[in-house]
Short mmCIF file of C-alpha atoms in Angstrom, two decimals:
data_model
loop_
_atom_site.label_atom_id
_atom_site.label_comp_id
_atom_site.label_asym_id
_atom_site.label_seq_id
_atom_site.Cartn_x
_atom_site.Cartn_y
_atom_site.Cartn_z
CA GLU A 2 -9.67 -6.90 -14.97
CA ASP A 3 -9.19 -7.02 -11.16
CA GLN A 4 -10.58 -3.83 -9.47
CA VAL A 5 -11.17 -2.16 -6.17
CA THR A 6 -13.63 0.43 -5.05
CA GLN A 7 -13.89 2.12 -1.85
CA SER A 8 -16.88 4.47 -0.64
CA PRO A 9 -17.28 7.09 0.32
CA GLU A 10 -14.09 8.82 -0.27
CA ALA A 11 -14.35 11.07 2.62
CA LEU A 12 -16.20 10.58 5.97
CA ARG A 13 -16.75 12.90 9.03
CA LEU A 14 -18.10 11.60 12.02
CA GLN A 15 -18.48 12.83 15.66
CA GLU A 16 -16.47 11.21 18.36
CA GLY A 17 -18.78 7.95 19.61
CA GLU A 18 -20.62 7.84 16.14
CA SER A 19 -20.04 4.46 14.70
CA SER A 20 -20.21 3.85 10.98
CA SER A 21 -18.76 1.46 8.35
CA LEU A 22 -16.51 1.98 5.35
CA ASN A 23 -17.38 0.00 2.23
CA CYS A 24 -15.02 -1.81 -0.42
CA SER A 25 -16.31 -3.30 -3.33
CA TYR A 26 -14.27 -5.93 -5.23
CA THR A 27 -14.03 -7.80 -8.70
CA VAL A 28 -11.16 -10.17 -8.76
CA SER A 29 -11.06 -13.54 -10.67
CA GLY A 30 -10.40 -16.00 -7.61
CA LEU A 31 -9.96 -13.90 -4.07
CA ARG A 32 -6.60 -14.61 -2.50
CA GLY A 33 -7.01 -12.09 0.10
CA LEU A 34 -8.49 -8.81 0.90
CA PHE A 35 -6.42 -6.49 2.79
CA TRP A 36 -7.20 -3.41 5.22
CA TYR A 37 -4.59 -0.68 5.85
CA ARG A 38 -4.54 2.58 7.73
CA GLN A 39 -2.44 5.37 6.42
CA ASP A 40 -1.64 8.47 8.33
CA PRO A 41 -0.55 11.86 6.51
CA GLY A 42 2.80 11.46 4.89
CA LYS A 43 3.52 7.90 6.19
CA GLY A 44 3.33 4.56 4.69
CA PRO A 45 0.26 2.60 4.92
CA GLU A 46 0.03 0.31 7.97
CA PHE A 47 -1.29 -3.18 8.05
CA LEU A 48 -4.31 -3.86 9.79
CA PHE A 49 -6.17 -6.98 8.51
CA THR A 50 -6.23 -9.84 6.16
CA LEU A 51 -9.73 -11.76 5.29
CA TYR A 52 -9.53 -14.79 2.91
CA SER A 53 -12.96 -16.32 2.54
CA ALA A 54 -16.68 -15.05 2.44
CA GLY A 55 -18.21 -14.73 6.12
CA GLU A 56 -14.71 -14.19 7.92
CA GLU A 57 -14.76 -11.45 10.29
CA LYS A 58 -11.66 -9.74 12.24
CA GLU A 59 -11.50 -7.16 14.93
CA LYS A 60 -8.81 -4.98 16.63
CA GLU A 61 -9.87 -2.65 19.44
CA ARG A 62 -12.74 -0.40 17.73
CA LEU A 63 -12.41 -1.78 14.21
CA LYS A 64 -14.01 -4.85 12.64
CA ALA A 65 -13.72 -6.05 9.30
CA THR A 66 -16.19 -8.37 7.54
CA LEU A 67 -15.92 -9.82 4.11
CA THR A 68 -18.57 -11.04 1.50
CA LYS A 69 -18.19 -12.49 -2.04
CA LYS A 70 -18.59 -9.03 -3.65
CA GLU A 71 -17.54 -6.61 -0.80
CA SER A 72 -16.06 -5.67 2.67
CA PHE A 73 -16.80 -3.59 5.46
CA LEU A 74 -14.77 -2.10 7.98
CA HIS A 75 -16.95 -0.93 11.10
CA ILE A 76 -15.63 1.77 13.35
CA THR A 77 -17.53 1.37 16.73
CA ALA A 78 -17.37 4.51 18.98
CA PRO A 79 -14.62 6.16 17.01
CA LYS A 80 -12.18 8.62 18.59
CA PRO A 81 -10.34 11.46 17.04
CA GLU A 82 -7.00 9.20 16.87
CA ASP A 83 -8.78 7.06 14.48
CA SER A 84 -8.72 9.64 12.05
CA ALA A 85 -6.56 8.47 8.69
CA THR A 86 -7.13 7.25 5.36
CA TYR A 87 -8.07 3.53 5.03
CA LEU A 88 -7.52 1.58 1.91
CA CYS A 89 -8.46 -1.75 1.03
CA ALA A 90 -6.68 -4.03 -1.47
CA VAL A 91 -7.18 -7.32 -3.18
CA GLN A 92 -4.19 -9.82 -4.06
CA GLY A 93 -3.81 -9.85 -7.72
CA SER A 94 -3.16 -13.26 -9.55
CA GLN A 95 0.58 -12.13 -9.78
CA GLY A 96 0.81 -11.52 -6.15
CA ASN A 97 0.67 -7.84 -6.47
CA LEU A 98 -1.85 -5.50 -4.30
CA ILE A 99 -4.33 -3.89 -6.17
CA PHE A 100 -5.62 -0.57 -4.08
CA GLY A 101 -8.83 1.36 -3.67
CA LYS A 102 -8.38 4.75 -3.65
CA GLY A 103 -9.02 4.96 -0.06
CA THR A 104 -11.72 6.80 2.44
CA LYS A 105 -10.49 9.75 4.28
CA LEU A 106 -11.86 9.33 8.02
CA SER A 107 -12.15 12.38 10.28
CA VAL A 108 -13.64 11.95 13.70
CA LYS A 109 -13.99 15.31 15.74
CA PRO A 110 -14.14 15.52 19.43
CA ASP B 3 8.26 -6.53 14.05
CA VAL B 4 8.64 -6.30 10.25
CA LYS B 5 10.82 -3.38 9.25
CA VAL B 6 10.59 -1.86 5.48
CA THR B 7 13.26 0.83 5.47
CA GLN B 8 13.54 3.42 2.52
CA SER B 9 16.77 5.16 2.25
CA SER B 10 15.38 9.04 2.40
CA ARG B 11 12.03 10.39 3.76
CA TYR B 12 12.42 13.70 1.56
CA LEU B 13 14.38 13.94 -1.72
CA VAL B 14 14.58 16.98 -4.30
CA LYS B 15 16.07 16.44 -7.58
CA ARG B 16 16.63 18.33 -10.68
CA THR B 17 15.18 17.51 -14.32
CA GLY B 18 17.15 14.90 -16.03
CA GLU B 19 19.14 13.71 -13.03
CA LYS B 20 19.21 9.81 -12.37
CA VAL B 21 17.44 9.26 -9.01
CA PHE B 22 18.26 6.02 -6.87
CA LEU B 23 15.65 4.98 -4.12
CA GLU B 24 16.43 2.29 -2.02
CA CYS B 25 14.72 -0.04 0.23
CA VAL B 26 15.38 -2.69 2.40
CA GLN B 27 13.38 -5.47 4.45
CA ASP B 28 14.35 -7.34 7.26
CA MET B 29 11.95 -10.25 7.14
CA ASP B 30 13.68 -12.70 4.42
CA HIS B 31 10.67 -12.02 2.34
CA GLU B 32 10.45 -13.17 -1.26
CA ASN B 33 8.26 -10.60 -2.61
CA MET B 34 8.93 -6.83 -2.95
CA PHE B 35 7.07 -3.76 -4.45
CA TRP B 36 7.56 -0.27 -5.49
CA TYR B 37 4.33 1.86 -5.84
CA ARG B 38 3.63 5.53 -6.23
CA GLN B 39 0.91 7.39 -4.45
CA ASP B 40 -0.60 10.41 -5.93
CA PRO B 41 -3.80 12.42 -4.73
CA GLY B 42 -7.20 11.13 -6.55
CA LEU B 43 -4.83 8.39 -8.46
CA GLY B 44 -4.29 6.14 -5.28
CA LEU B 45 -1.64 3.49 -5.13
CA ARG B 46 -0.20 2.06 -8.37
CA LEU B 47 2.31 -0.32 -8.89
CA ILE B 48 5.54 0.71 -10.67
CA TYR B 49 7.88 -2.66 -10.77
CA PHE B 50 7.81 -5.68 -8.38
CA SER B 51 9.88 -8.72 -7.91
CA TYR B 52 9.90 -12.37 -6.56
CA ASP B 53 13.11 -13.28 -5.97
CA VAL B 54 16.61 -11.97 -6.78
CA LYS B 55 17.47 -10.92 -9.94
CA MET B 56 13.73 -11.15 -11.08
CA LYS B 57 11.64 -8.01 -11.93
CA GLU B 58 8.10 -7.84 -13.23
CA LYS B 59 6.46 -4.68 -14.91
CA GLY B 60 3.59 -2.99 -12.99
CA ASP B 61 1.17 -0.72 -14.31
CA ILE B 62 3.04 2.22 -14.64
CA PRO B 63 6.83 1.13 -15.53
CA GLU B 64 7.72 3.82 -17.78
CA GLY B 65 10.33 6.39 -17.04
CA TYR B 66 11.47 3.73 -14.14
CA SER B 67 13.58 0.64 -13.88
CA VAL B 68 14.67 -1.62 -10.97
CA SER B 69 17.55 -3.80 -9.23
CA ARG B 70 17.30 -6.81 -7.04
CA GLU B 71 20.82 -7.94 -6.52
CA LYS B 72 20.06 -9.02 -2.98
CA LYS B 73 16.94 -10.79 -1.36
CA GLU B 74 16.73 -8.03 1.38
CA ARG B 75 17.05 -4.91 -1.18
CA PHE B 76 14.92 -3.30 -4.01
CA SER B 77 16.27 -0.35 -5.72
CA LEU B 78 13.97 1.92 -7.87
CA ILE B 79 15.81 3.71 -10.68
CA LEU B 80 14.44 6.84 -12.19
CA GLU B 81 16.72 7.17 -15.54
CA SER B 82 16.07 10.65 -16.13
CA ALA B 83 13.82 12.60 -13.56
CA SER B 84 10.82 14.60 -14.59
CA THR B 85 8.48 16.92 -13.03
CA ASN B 86 5.55 14.23 -13.61
CA GLN B 87 7.34 12.19 -11.41
CA THR B 88 7.30 14.32 -8.14
CA SER B 89 5.09 11.97 -6.13
CA MET B 90 5.33 9.76 -2.72
CA TYR B 91 7.01 6.61 -3.52
CA LEU B 92 6.56 3.55 -1.29
CA CYS B 93 8.20 0.38 -1.15
CA ALA B 94 6.64 -2.83 0.34
CA SER B 95 7.40 -6.62 0.90
CA SER B 96 5.62 -9.78 1.59
CA SER B 97 6.35 -13.25 2.09
CA SER B 98 5.13 -15.67 -0.82
CA GLN B 99 3.91 -18.63 1.91
CA GLY B 100 1.58 -18.49 4.74
CA ASN B 101 0.28 -14.81 5.32
CA THR B 102 0.73 -12.67 2.51
CA GLU B 103 0.03 -9.26 3.47
CA ALA B 104 2.73 -6.48 2.36
CA PHE B 105 4.39 -4.46 4.90
CA PHE B 106 5.07 -1.07 3.66
CA GLY B 107 8.26 1.57 4.40
CA GLN B 108 7.52 4.93 5.54
CA GLY B 109 7.71 6.45 1.99
CA THR B 110 10.00 8.71 0.03
CA ARG B 111 8.56 12.40 -0.94
CA LEU B 112 10.50 12.80 -4.15
CA THR B 113 10.19 16.47 -5.71
CA VAL B 114 11.66 16.98 -9.20
CA VAL B 115 12.10 20.46 -10.11
#
């Protein structure tokens, strides 16, 4: 069964304190791993797609990496505006996205 | 920019009512999805569609149905709303070719009283 597990559930950082979020996945043939950001009361906003082990993508203070079993979202020198829930998903065999439960990130000034 | 628009941000309905949630996308995407999101449970797939008039059950289809008469529009129907269907409903669309990331609407917060 395709499955996505994210850790930690919640992460509190001081502004400027770099850290990483983890996404472990089990899927029969990876067709894509996706990272989203979700602000309270809003729909998820697409950040990155990764397709193969070793691939990396960057956007401002965020960098996503992928291995054969997990993905990391590295946050460098975060700012309070980076506070959000970050969701990881893999594409299932029928084309749908299977989501983890997310990591709620809080960045304090 | 891709745009997925859901007809309502907030909705309050009574138990037993028939409820329609509408979703429209403007990117000519083949795939459309309905999820619900609940605290501690994450996003769960209700129904999805690969093409006009086609539909597939997701993980939690009970109590819901869908309609896709036009490529750009995907409707979620709660046949007889119940209090356990109080949730955030999210519509998404994606292409079946090339980049396959899904784009989401702003969500509909449905409360059934």
